[in-house]
Structures are given as C-alpha cells and as structure tokens.
PDB file of C-alpha atoms in Angstrom:
ATOM      1  CA  GLY A   1       0.000   0.000   0.000  1.00  0.00           C
ATOM      2  CA  TRP A   2       0.916   3.674  -0.235  1.00  0.00           C
ATOM      3  CA  ARG A   3       1.725   4.044   3.466  1.00  0.00           C
ATOM      4  CA  ILE A   4       4.376   1.323   3.383  1.00  0.00           C
ATOM      5  CA  TRP A   5       5.738   2.699   0.099  1.00  0.00           C
ATOM      6  CA  ILE A   6       6.142   6.169   1.600  1.00  0.00           C
ATOM      7  CA  VAL A   7       7.855   4.820   4.725  1.00  0.00           C
ATOM      8  CA  ARG A   8      10.324   2.820   2.619  1.00  0.00           C
ATOM      9  CA  SER A   9      10.994   5.842   0.438  1.00  0.00           C
ATOM     10  CA  LEU A  10      11.686   8.264   3.309  1.00  0.00           C
ATOM     11  CA  PRO A  11      15.521   7.876   3.180  1.00  0.00           C
ATOM     12  CA  ILE A  12      15.440   9.165  -0.396  1.00  0.00           C
ATOM     13  CA  LEU A  13      12.561  11.627  -0.058  1.00  0.00           C
ATOM     14  CA  ALA A  14      14.232  13.257   2.969  1.00  0.00           C
ATOM     15  CA  ILE A  15      17.225  14.477   0.948  1.00  0.00           C
ATOM     16  CA  LEU A  16      15.240  15.636  -2.091  1.00  0.00           C
ATOM     17  CA  PRO A  17      14.409  19.078  -0.572  1.00  0.00           C
ATOM     18  CA  VAL A  18      18.066  19.644   0.345  1.00  0.00           C
ATOM     19  CA  THR A  19      19.124  18.579  -3.155  1.00  0.00           C
ATOM     20  CA  CYS A  20      16.614  20.901  -4.807  1.00  0.00           C
ATOM     21  CA  ILE A  21      17.715  23.863  -2.652  1.00  0.00           C
ATOM     22  CA  TRP A  22      21.382  23.140  -3.444  1.00  0.00           C
ATOM     23  CA  LEU A  23      20.647  22.972  -7.184  1.00  0.00           C
ATOM     24  CA  LEU A  24      18.606  26.187  -7.087  1.00  0.00           C
ATOM     25  CA  VAL A  25      21.335  28.113  -5.239  1.00  0.00           C
ATOM     26  CA  SER A  26      24.078  26.710  -7.492  1.00  0.00           C
ATOM     27  CA  PHE A  27      22.301  27.456 -10.748  1.00  0.00           C
ATOM     28  CA  ASN A  28      21.662  31.023  -9.622  1.00  0.00           C
ATOM     29  CA  SER A  29      25.143  31.757  -8.259  1.00  0.00           C
ATOM     30  CA  VAL A  30      27.705  29.682 -10.174  1.00  0.00           C
ATOM     31  CA  PRO A  31      28.392  30.714 -13.807  1.00  0.00           C
ATOM     32  CA  GLU A  32      29.635  27.234 -14.795  1.00  0.00           C
ATOM     33  CA  ALA A  33      26.284  25.727 -13.769  1.00  0.00           C
ATOM     34  CA  ARG A  34      24.541  27.884 -16.364  1.00  0.00           C
ATOM     35  CA  GLY A  35      26.467  26.398 -19.247  1.00  0.00           C
ATOM     36  CA  GLU A  36      24.852  25.708 -22.593  1.00  0.00           C
ATOM     37  CA  THR A  37      22.285  22.901 -22.668  1.00  0.00           C
ATOM     38  CA  VAL A  38      23.051  20.413 -25.450  1.00  0.00           C
ATOM     39  CA  TRP A  39      20.266  17.967 -26.290  1.00  0.00           C
ATOM     40  CA  LEU A  40      21.673  15.659 -29.005  1.00  0.00           C
ATOM     41  CA  ILE A  41      18.292  13.994 -29.442  1.00  0.00           C
ATOM     42  CA  GLY A  42      17.956  11.860 -32.538  1.00  0.00           C
ATOM     43  CA  ALA A  43      18.444   8.376 -33.905  1.00  0.00           C
ATOM     44  CA  ASN A  44      21.653   8.139 -31.879  1.00  0.00           C
ATOM     45  CA  ARG A  45      19.562   7.647 -28.714  1.00  0.00           C
ATOM     46  CA  LEU A  46      17.956   4.512 -30.134  1.00  0.00           C
ATOM     47  CA  ILE A  47      21.286   3.201 -31.425  1.00  0.00           C
ATOM     48  CA  GLU A  48      22.888   3.680 -28.000  1.00  0.00           C
ATOM     49  CA  PHE A  49      19.978   2.310 -25.977  1.00  0.00           C
ATOM     50  CA  LEU A  50      20.665  -1.443 -25.997  1.00  0.00           C
ATOM     51  CA  PRO A  51      24.473  -1.164 -25.650  1.00  0.00           C
ATOM     52  CA  ALA A  52      24.012   1.260 -22.742  1.00  0.00           C
ATOM     53  CA  LEU A  53      22.135  -1.447 -20.844  1.00  0.00           C
ATOM     54  CA  VAL A  54      25.250  -3.640 -20.813  1.00  0.00           C
ATOM     55  CA  SER A  55      27.986  -0.955 -20.853  1.00  0.00           C
ATOM     56  CA  SER A  56      29.020  -1.935 -24.359  1.00  0.00           C
ATOM     57  CA  PRO A  57      30.037   0.257 -27.340  1.00  0.00           C
ATOM     58  CA  PRO A  58      27.194   1.091 -29.755  1.00  0.00           C
ATOM     59  CA  SER A  59      28.358  -1.480 -32.295  1.00  0.00           C
ATOM     60  CA  PHE A  60      26.676  -4.565 -33.737  1.00  0.00           C
ATOM     61  CA  ILE A  61      28.101  -6.654 -30.895  1.00  0.00           C
ATOM     62  CA  GLY A  62      26.715  -4.186 -28.345  1.00  0.00           C
ATOM     63  CA  GLN A  63      23.259  -4.407 -29.931  1.00  0.00           C
ATOM     64  CA  LEU A  64      23.422  -8.204 -29.921  1.00  0.00           C
ATOM     65  CA  VAL A  65      24.524  -8.462 -26.292  1.00  0.00           C
ATOM     66  CA  GLY A  66      21.792  -6.022 -25.254  1.00  0.00           C
ATOM     67  CA  LEU A  67      19.157  -8.143 -26.993  1.00  0.00           C
ATOM     68  CA  LEU A  68      20.494 -11.312 -25.388  1.00  0.00           C
ATOM     69  CA  PHE A  69      20.146  -9.821 -21.911  1.00  0.00           C
ATOM     70  CA  LEU A  70      16.606  -8.663 -22.663  1.00  0.00           C
ATOM     71  CA  ALA A  71      15.761 -12.236 -23.621  1.00  0.00           C
ATOM     72  CA  ILE A  72      17.099 -13.754 -20.375  1.00  0.00           C
ATOM     73  CA  PRO A  73      13.847 -13.525 -18.334  1.00  0.00           C
ATOM     74  CA  TRP A  74      11.857 -15.110 -21.158  1.00  0.00           C
ATOM     75  CA  ILE A  75      14.407 -17.881 -21.661  1.00  0.00           C
ATOM     76  CA  ALA A  76      14.508 -18.563 -17.916  1.00  0.00           C
ATOM     77  CA  GLY A  77      10.738 -18.989 -17.829  1.00  0.00           C
ATOM     78  CA  ALA A  78       9.892 -15.787 -15.902  1.00  0.00           C
ATOM     79  CA  ARG A  79       6.689 -13.923 -16.600  1.00  0.00           C
ATOM     80  CA  PRO A  80       6.105 -10.158 -16.774  1.00  0.00           C
ATOM     81  CA  LYS A  81       4.367  -8.545 -13.826  1.00  0.00           C
ATOM     82  CA  ARG A  82       0.859  -7.266 -14.539  1.00  0.00           C
ATOM     83  CA  SER A  83       1.078  -4.223 -12.267  1.00  0.00           C
ATOM     84  CA  MET A  84       1.689  -0.968 -14.114  1.00  0.00           C
ATOM     85  CA  LEU A  85       3.589   0.328 -11.080  1.00  0.00           C
ATOM     86  CA  ALA A  86       6.111  -2.492 -11.499  1.00  0.00           C
ATOM     87  CA  TRP A  87       6.905  -1.172 -14.981  1.00  0.00           C
ATOM     88  CA  ALA A  88       6.890   2.521 -13.994  1.00  0.00           C
ATOM     89  CA  PRO A  89      10.618   2.716 -13.009  1.00  0.00           C
ATOM     90  CA  LEU A  90      11.633   1.163 -16.329  1.00  0.00           C
ATOM     91  CA  GLY A  91       9.343   3.574 -18.146  1.00  0.00           C
ATOM     92  CA  LEU A  92      10.957   6.510 -16.343  1.00  0.00           C
ATOM     93  CA  TYR A  93      14.383   5.153 -17.289  1.00  0.00           C
ATOM     94  CA  ILE A  94      13.394   4.937 -20.969  1.00  0.00           C
ATOM     95  CA  VAL A  95      12.077   8.528 -20.952  1.00  0.00           C
ATOM     96  CA  TRP A  96      15.307   9.677 -19.264  1.00  0.00           C
ATOM     97  CA  MET A  97      17.590   7.937 -21.762  1.00  0.00           C
ATOM     98  CA  LEU A  98      15.639   9.236 -24.765  1.00  0.00           C
ATOM     99  CA  CYS A  99      14.787  12.791 -23.677  1.00  0.00           C
ATOM    100  CA  VAL A 100      17.238  14.186 -21.074  1.00  0.00           C
ATOM    101  CA  PRO A 101      19.953  16.499 -22.485  1.00  0.00           C
ATOM    102  CA  HIS A 102      23.497  15.369 -23.188  1.00  0.00           C
ATOM    103  CA  ALA A 103      24.961  18.462 -21.497  1.00  0.00           C
ATOM    104  CA  LEU A 104      23.050  19.991 -18.596  1.00  0.00           C
ATOM    105  CA  GLY A 105      24.168  22.406 -15.891  1.00  0.00           C
ATOM    106  CA  GLY A 106      27.723  22.486 -17.216  1.00  0.00           C
ATOM    107  CA  ASN A 107      27.939  18.682 -17.083  1.00  0.00           C
ATOM    108  CA  ALA A 108      28.507  16.600 -20.232  1.00  0.00           C
ATOM    109  CA  PHE A 109      27.436  12.993 -20.779  1.00  0.00           C
ATOM    110  CA  THR A 110      24.447  13.534 -18.447  1.00  0.00           C
ATOM    111  CA  TYR A 111      21.891  10.975 -19.603  1.00  0.00           C
ATOM    112  CA  GLN A 112      24.571   8.457 -20.603  1.00  0.00           C
ATOM    113  CA  ARG A 113      25.713   8.044 -16.977  1.00  0.00           C
ATOM    114  CA  PHE A 114      22.420   6.371 -16.065  1.00  0.00           C
ATOM    115  CA  GLY A 115      22.614   3.542 -18.597  1.00  0.00           C
ATOM    116  CA  LEU A 116      23.659   0.976 -16.001  1.00  0.00           C
ATOM    117  CA  PHE A 117      20.296   1.259 -14.193  1.00  0.00           C
ATOM    118  CA  GLY A 118      18.324  -0.046 -17.163  1.00  0.00           C
ATOM    119  CA  LEU A 119      18.962  -3.772 -16.887  1.00  0.00           C
ATOM    120  CA  PRO A 120      18.172  -4.121 -13.148  1.00  0.00           C
ATOM    121  CA  LEU A 121      14.964  -2.111 -13.626  1.00  0.00           C
ATOM    122  CA  TYR A 122      14.039  -4.365 -16.555  1.00  0.00           C
ATOM    123  CA  PHE A 123      14.613  -7.547 -14.549  1.00  0.00           C
ATOM    124  CA  LEU A 124      12.434  -6.166 -11.732  1.00  0.00           C
ATOM    125  CA  CYS A 125       9.517  -6.201 -14.164  1.00  0.00           C
ATOM    126  CA  PHE A 126       9.475 -10.021 -14.088  1.00  0.00           C
ATOM    127  CA  GLU A 127       8.606 -12.663 -11.525  1.00  0.00           C
ATOM    128  CA  SER A 128       9.007 -16.400 -11.279  1.00  0.00           C
ATOM    129  CA  ALA A 129       6.439 -18.383 -13.202  1.00  0.00           C
ATOM    130  CA  GLY A 130       6.579 -21.242 -10.706  1.00  0.00           C
ATOM    131  CA  VAL A 131       7.802 -24.406 -12.385  1.00  0.00           C
ATOM    132  CA  ALA A 132      10.316 -23.228 -14.990  1.00  0.00           C
ATOM    133  CA  ASN A 133      11.711 -25.208 -17.865  1.00  0.00           C
ATOM    134  CA  LYS A 134      14.960 -26.616 -16.507  1.00  0.00           C
ATOM    135  CA  ARG A 135      16.443 -26.897 -19.972  1.00  0.00           C
ATOM    136  CA  TYR A 136      15.804 -23.203 -20.670  1.00  0.00           C
ATOM    137  CA  GLN A 137      17.271 -22.242 -17.312  1.00  0.00           C
ATOM    138  CA  ARG A 138      20.395 -24.275 -18.040  1.00  0.00           C
ATOM    139  CA  LEU A 139      20.765 -22.653 -21.455  1.00  0.00           C
ATOM    140  CA  ALA A 140      20.294 -19.208 -19.909  1.00  0.00           C
ATOM    141  CA  GLY A 141      22.991 -19.948 -17.337  1.00  0.00           C
ATOM    142  CA  ILE A 142      25.434 -21.140 -19.987  1.00  0.00           C
ATOM    143  CA  GLY A 143      24.685 -18.109 -22.143  1.00  0.00           C
ATOM    144  CA  ILE A 144      25.236 -15.654 -19.284  1.00  0.00           C
ATOM    145  CA  ALA A 145      28.521 -17.362 -18.398  1.00  0.00           C
ATOM    146  CA  LEU A 146      29.739 -17.156 -22.005  1.00  0.00           C
ATOM    147  CA  ILE A 147      28.801 -13.483 -22.213  1.00  0.00           C
ATOM    148  CA  ALA A 148      30.572 -12.762 -18.915  1.00  0.00           C
ATOM    149  CA  VAL A 149      33.752 -14.540 -20.047  1.00  0.00           C
ATOM    150  CA  SER A 150      33.619 -12.681 -23.372  1.00  0.00           C
ATOM    151  CA  PHE A 151      33.254  -9.331 -21.594  1.00  0.00           C
ATOM    152  CA  VAL A 152      36.181 -10.056 -19.286  1.00  0.00           C
ATOM    153  CA  GLY A 153      38.297 -10.958 -22.316  1.00  0.00           C
ATOM    154  CA  TRP A 154      37.203  -7.861 -24.186  1.00  0.00           C
ATOM    155  CA  HIS A 155      37.992  -5.553 -21.268  1.00  0.00           C
ATOM    156  CA  SER A 156      41.337  -7.313 -20.797  1.00  0.00           C
ATOM    157  CA  VAL A 157      42.271  -6.505 -24.394  1.00  0.00           C
ATOM    158  CA  ARG A 158      41.205  -2.876 -23.834  1.00  0.00           C
ATOM    159  CA  ALA A 159      43.363  -2.698 -20.708  1.00  0.00           C
ATOM    160  CA  LEU A 160      46.396  -4.044 -22.605  1.00  0.00           C
ATOM    161  CA  VAL A 161      45.897  -1.496 -25.397  1.00  0.00           C
ATOM    162  CA  PHE A 162      45.594   1.345 -22.895  1.00  0.00           C
ATOM    163  CA  ASP A 163      48.657   0.114 -20.996  1.00  0.00           C
ATOM    164  CA  ALA A 164      50.699   0.202 -24.198  1.00  0.00           C
ATOM    165  CA  GLU A 165      49.543   3.766 -24.875  1.00  0.00           C
ATOM    166  CA  VAL A 166      50.623   5.105 -21.467  1.00  0.00           C
ATOM    167  CA  ARG A 167      54.094   3.535 -21.428  1.00  0.00           C
ATOM    168  CA  GLY A 168      55.426   6.662 -23.083  1.00  0.00           C
ATOM    169  CA  TYR A 169      53.816   8.746 -20.345  1.00  0.00           C
ATOM    170  CA  GLN A 170      55.586   6.664 -17.698  1.00  0.00           C
ATOM    171  CA  VAL A 171      58.913   7.167 -19.485  1.00  0.00           C
ATOM    172  CA  VAL A 172      58.703  10.968 -19.693  1.00  0.00           C
ATOM    173  CA  MET A 173      57.402  11.273 -16.127  1.00  0.00           C
ATOM    174  CA  GLU A 174      60.738   9.944 -14.879  1.00  0.00           C
ATOM    175  CA  ARG A 175      62.132  13.429 -15.628  1.00  0.00           C
ATOM    176  CA  ALA A 176      59.463  15.231 -13.578  1.00  0.00           C
ATOM    177  CA  GLU A 177      60.295  16.149  -9.994  1.00  0.00           C
ATOM    178  CA  PRO A 178      57.541  15.595  -7.395  1.00  0.00           C
ATOM    179  CA  GLY A 179      55.413  18.364  -5.907  1.00  0.00           C
ATOM    180  CA  LYS A 180      55.508  20.689  -8.923  1.00  0.00           C
ATOM    181  CA  ARG A 181      52.821  22.303 -11.059  1.00  0.00           C
ATOM    182  CA  MET A 182      51.932  20.741 -14.422  1.00  0.00           C
ATOM    183  CA  LEU A 183      49.690  21.753 -17.314  1.00  0.00           C
ATOM    184  CA  MET A 184      48.283  19.035 -19.598  1.00  0.00           C
ATOM    185  CA  LEU A 185      48.010  19.809 -23.325  1.00  0.00           C
ATOM    186  CA  ALA A 186      46.236  16.790 -24.817  1.00  0.00           C
ATOM    187  CA  PHE A 187      46.123  17.513 -28.539  1.00  0.00           C
ATOM    188  CA  ASN A 188      45.495  13.806 -29.068  1.00  0.00           C
ATOM    189  CA  ARG A 189      43.176  12.906 -26.225  1.00  0.00           C
ATOM    190  CA  MET A 190      41.667   9.780 -27.778  1.00  0.00           C
ATOM    191  CA  SER A 191      42.576   6.166 -27.063  1.00  0.00           C
ATOM    192  CA  GLN A 192      42.265   3.115 -29.277  1.00  0.00           C
ATOM    193  CA  SER A 193      40.794   1.280 -26.300  1.00  0.00           C
ATOM    194  CA  SER A 194      37.693   3.458 -26.008  1.00  0.00           C
ATOM    195  CA  ASN A 195      35.430   5.946 -27.721  1.00  0.00           C
ATOM    196  CA  ALA A 196      35.985   8.294 -24.772  1.00  0.00           C
ATOM    197  CA  PRO A 197      38.834  10.860 -24.553  1.00  0.00           C
ATOM    198  CA  LEU A 198      40.750   8.807 -21.982  1.00  0.00           C
ATOM    199  CA  HIS A 199      44.008  10.775 -22.234  1.00  0.00           C
ATOM    200  CA  MET A 200      42.550  14.211 -21.621  1.00  0.00           C
ATOM    201  CA  HIS A 201      43.368  14.143 -17.898  1.00  0.00           C
ATOM    202  CA  THR A 202      46.329  11.749 -17.774  1.00  0.00           C
ATOM    203  CA  ALA A 203      48.392  14.381 -15.947  1.00  0.00           C
ATOM    204  CA  GLY A 204      46.139  13.753 -12.964  1.00  0.00           C
ATOM    205  CA  TRP A 205      48.289  10.661 -12.295  1.00  0.00           C
ATOM    206  CA  TYR A 206      51.241  12.953 -11.650  1.00  0.00           C
ATOM    207  CA  GLN A 207      49.285  14.783  -8.960  1.00  0.00           C
ATOM    208  CA  ALA A 208      48.051  11.519  -7.433  1.00  0.00           C
ATOM    209  CA  GLU A 209      51.456   9.829  -7.379  1.00  0.00           C
ATOM    210  CA  SER A 210      53.866  12.741  -6.926  1.00  0.00           C
ATOM    211  CA  GLY A 211      51.886  15.523  -5.284  1.00  0.00           C
ATOM    212  CA  GLY A 212      51.821  19.026  -6.645  1.00  0.00           C
ATOM    213  CA  LEU A 213      49.044  20.188  -8.934  1.00  0.00           C
ATOM    214  CA  ALA A 214      48.008  19.063 -12.407  1.00  0.00           C
ATOM    215  CA  GLU A 215      45.654  21.151 -14.516  1.00  0.00           C
ATOM    216  CA  PHE A 216      43.051  21.255 -15.904  1.00  0.00           C
ATOM    217  CA  SER A 217      41.666  20.346 -12.473  1.00  0.00           C
ATOM    218  CA  PHE A 218      38.148  19.179 -11.685  1.00  0.00           C
ATOM    219  CA  ALA A 219      38.285  21.566  -8.727  1.00  0.00           C
ATOM    220  CA  ARG A 220      37.053  24.076 -11.329  1.00  0.00           C
ATOM    221  CA  PHE A 221      33.723  22.225 -11.610  1.00  0.00           C
ATOM    222  CA  TRP A 222      30.896  23.846  -9.675  1.00  0.00           C
ATOM    223  CA  GLY A 223      29.691  20.603  -8.064  1.00  0.00           C
ATOM    224  CA  MET A 224      33.006  19.659  -6.477  1.00  0.00           C
ATOM    225  CA  PRO A 225      33.420  19.786  -2.660  1.00  0.00           C
ATOM    226  CA  ILE A 226      37.073  20.876  -3.057  1.00  0.00           C
ATOM    227  CA  ARG A 227      37.524  24.182  -4.841  1.00  0.00           C
ATOM    228  CA  TYR A 228      40.233  26.699  -5.662  1.00  0.00           C
ATOM    229  CA  LYS A 229      40.513  29.521  -3.142  1.00  0.00           C
ATOM    230  CA  ASN A 230      39.156  32.904  -4.166  1.00  0.00           C
ATOM    231  CA  GLY A 231      41.897  34.832  -5.902  1.00  0.00           C
ATOM    232  CA  SER A 232      43.709  31.712  -7.063  1.00  0.00           C
ATOM    233  CA  PRO A 233      46.312  32.648  -9.677  1.00  0.00           C
ATOM    234  CA  SER A 234      45.292  29.788 -11.990  1.00  0.00           C
ATOM    235  CA  GLU A 235      43.507  30.858 -15.156  1.00  0.00           C
ATOM    236  CA  ILE A 236      42.842  27.401 -16.607  1.00  0.00           C
ATOM    237  CA  TYR A 237      39.061  27.076 -16.688  1.00  0.00           C
ATOM    238  CA  PRO A 238      36.652  24.417 -18.025  1.00  0.00           C
ATOM    239  CA  ASN A 239      36.770  23.814 -21.790  1.00  0.00           C
ATOM    240  CA  PHE A 240      40.465  24.752 -22.067  1.00  0.00           C
ATOM    241  CA  GLU A 241      41.351  21.059 -21.968  1.00  0.00           C
ATOM    242  CA  TRP A 242      39.349  20.586 -25.179  1.00  0.00           C
ATOM    243  CA  VAL A 243      41.266  23.314 -27.049  1.00  0.00           C
ATOM    244  CA  PRO A 244      44.903  23.207 -25.805  1.00  0.00           C
ATOM    245  CA  GLY A 245      46.017  24.997 -28.954  1.00  0.00           C
ATOM    246  CA  THR A 246      44.522  28.211 -27.545  1.00  0.00           C
ATOM    247  CA  LEU A 247      47.275  28.415 -24.890  1.00  0.00           C
ATOM    248  CA  ASP A 248      48.177  32.055 -24.307  1.00  0.00           C
ATOM    249  CA  TRP A 249      51.269  32.572 -22.132  1.00  0.00           C
ATOM    250  CA  GLU A 250      50.069  35.824 -20.588  1.00  0.00           C
ATOM    251  CA  ARG A 251      46.343  35.164 -20.307  1.00  0.00           C
ATOM    252  CA  HIS A 252      46.773  31.636 -18.935  1.00  0.00           C
ATOM    253  CA  LYS A 253      49.755  32.613 -16.765  1.00  0.00           C
ATOM    254  CA  GLY A 254      52.115  30.056 -18.249  1.00  0.00           C
ATOM    255  CA  SER A 255      54.924  31.160 -15.946  1.00  0.00           C
ATOM    256  CA  LEU A 256      53.090  29.468 -13.053  1.00  0.00           C
ATOM    257  CA  TYR A 257      53.872  25.992 -14.417  1.00  0.00           C
ATOM    258  CA  ASP A 258      57.004  23.962 -13.912  1.00  0.00           C
ATOM    259  CA  TYR A 259      56.052  21.329 -16.489  1.00  0.00           C
ATOM    260  CA  PHE A 260      53.938  21.003 -19.613  1.00  0.00           C
ATOM    261  CA  LEU A 261      52.787  17.526 -20.604  1.00  0.00           C
ATOM    262  CA  VAL A 262      51.957  17.321 -24.308  1.00  0.00           C
ATOM    263  CA  ARG A 263      50.384  14.428 -26.208  1.00  0.00           C
ATOM    264  CA  HIS A 264      50.738  14.965 -29.935  1.00  0.00           C
ATOM    265  CA  PRO A 265      52.038  12.752 -32.782  1.00  0.00           C
ATOM    266  CA  LEU A 266      54.320  15.581 -33.979  1.00  0.00           C
ATOM    267  CA  ASP A 267      57.197  17.316 -32.240  1.00  0.00           C
ATOM    268  CA  ALA A 268      55.779  20.328 -30.355  1.00  0.00           C
ATOM    269  CA  ALA A 269      59.159  21.836 -29.383  1.00  0.00           C
ATOM    270  CA  ASP A 270      58.983  24.801 -31.772  1.00  0.00           C
ATOM    271  CA  TRP A 271      55.351  25.496 -30.887  1.00  0.00           C
ATOM    272  CA  MET A 272      56.092  25.374 -27.150  1.00  0.00           C
ATOM    273  CA  SER A 273      59.127  27.617 -27.581  1.00  0.00           C
ATOM    274  CA  GLU A 274      57.064  30.182 -29.462  1.00  0.00           C
ATOM    275  CA  LYS A 275      54.170  30.059 -26.984  1.00  0.00           C
ATOM    276  CA  SER A 276      56.440  30.329 -23.934  1.00  0.00           C
ATOM    277  CA  GLU A 277      58.601  33.081 -25.429  1.00  0.00           C
ATOM    278  CA  ASN A 278      61.526  30.630 -25.420  1.00  0.00           C
ATOM    279  CA  THR A 279      61.368  29.975 -21.666  1.00  0.00           C
ATOM    280  CA  VAL A 280      60.715  26.196 -21.741  1.00  0.00           C
ATOM    281  CA  GLN A 281      62.598  23.285 -23.270  1.00  0.00           C
ATOM    282  CA  LEU A 282      61.971  19.639 -24.122  1.00  0.00           C
ATOM    283  CA  LEU A 283      62.932  17.348 -21.238  1.00  0.00           C
ATOM    284  CA  ALA A 284      61.800  13.982 -22.564  1.00  0.00           C
ATOM    285  CA  ARG A 285      59.858  12.420 -25.386  1.00  0.00           C
ATOM    286  CA  SER A 286      58.496   8.912 -25.902  1.00  0.00           C
ATOM    287  CA  GLY A 287      56.060   8.307 -28.740  1.00  0.00           C
ATOM    288  CA  GLU A 288      53.349  10.942 -28.612  1.00  0.00           C
ATOM    289  CA  TRP A 289      54.181  11.904 -25.029  1.00  0.00           C
ATOM    290  CA  GLN A 290      56.380  14.986 -24.563  1.00  0.00           C
ATOM    291  CA  LEU A 291      57.433  16.669 -21.335  1.00  0.00           C
ATOM    292  CA  TYR A 292      58.573  20.297 -21.336  1.00  0.00           C
ATOM    293  CA  GLY A 293      60.028  22.240 -18.405  1.00  0.00           C
ATOM    294  CA  LYS A 294      61.392  25.664 -17.578  1.00  0.00           C
ATOM    295  CA  LYS A 295      64.887  26.420 -18.767  1.00  0.00           C
TER     296      LYS A 295
END
C-alpha cells in the first residue's frame, strides 16, 4: 500500500528538498552551472539504448549483447508482472535515456551516466512463473557465463591497449620532480581502447602519485566539494582542456607551471618555444608523449 511505500521511500525523499535547494542556489550563483544545454536527441539515442544497458560500445556486438540480456527472463521462464507500477521505473528510465539532455548544468554525458540502471529495472519487471523449464534455465545460465567470459576478455584486451599507450607517459614522467605544477596539453586525447577521450586528464596521475598540482583540475567544476581559493592565480578554466592549442602565455599565466605535458604525434618543441617566449625546453619524449620544463 501507499503508506508502506512512503515509509520505505523516506531515506530518499528526505534528501530531495536539500538537493533541490542546493541545485537552485548553485544554478543562480555559479556561472559554470549555467552552461549551454546540449540535447543531441535523434536516432543516436535509439542506437545507443541497448548497448548502454550492458555498458558496451554502440556497435553490432553491443546491440546483440543487449538483446540477449533482454531475452534472459523469457528464456529462464519468468513472466512479466501485470502491475503498471512495477513497470513505472523502467518507463521513467526509458524517458530519461531518450529525452534528457546530453549536457546539462555544465555537465557533459548527463543521460549516458544512467545507462547501467536499465537492466536491473528491466529484470524487476518479471517474476518467477513457478515451475520453470529446466532446460531453458540451463541454457540461460550457460549463455550468461559465455557473455561474462567474453566481456572479461574484451575488457582485458582494452586494458592491454591502454597500458601500451601510457608507457610513453611513464617514461617521460621519470624526468618530472615531485610536488611541482603541471599543465596538460592533450592535442590527441583519444585512445584506441575506447570511444571516450581517456588521455585528456592523464596528468592527474602525476598529482596523485607525486603531489603538486596538475591542470586542468576538476576543482574548477561547480559541483566539487574541493575548490580553488578565491583569488587563485590559476587561469585554466573548463573547456580549455578541449582546445589546448589556444594556450596564451600571458592570459593563462604560463609562468606558473614547472612542467607542460603534451600528447601529440608531432614534435611540439617549436610550438612550445614560441608560446612560452623561449622559456621552456623539451625534457623527454616517448612516442606521442612529450614533457617540457622551464629552462
């Protein structure tokens, strides 16, 4: 009944007012939170839908794996629940994935982050049909095991590819002293192991392992609990990481940085020398990874 439902929902409902107040204050006071809203609504939503259920790329394999997981309850002999309320969460999920903007409140990849909720909500729409076909259940178990093994193998290959790509980073970082300030210039931010720009924030490993500060920093995001102090000398703001070629030595206060980490297939020494007014030099290079430091 409704009374029990409300009682069970209190832990979530209790923080909704606080969340709404926080969002209202942030959107009215933080410029970054009022960033452009990007919808990206089109056929791409339908193409991404099934792969998003299983955290797979939107390829033919991703579509196939998504369909296989949708078929699991039917193969296992489960039956769909007749209550409309049982299907309401899944319906809300579908509306979210098809209609919520891609970029909202200064945050990109907004609706995509909720893809992993789809499959559990779908399974909750089914219940045991009593005596199930043992043969179907066995086939479903074998199929799930094969899919799981395939996914582990696929992610293992991705990890090996990514590991090979960052070996050059590890080589050049041997020349970087700990506790310094570093600016990342990821001209080539893409990785062969993913459709995402995995190398855009690789310099963050320097900060995590050696201290100091690597920028661009997520402390610039309005939703972060750790922020730059007022009057911070840094002038590297959101979106700079997407256009590193716009580096301006004076406007971005290049003299603040001890190191510049560049990822580019070509030698950036002349470009860095020109940008820095001949105040930095190449310290190390391995593949696309290049480390520059003050002379």
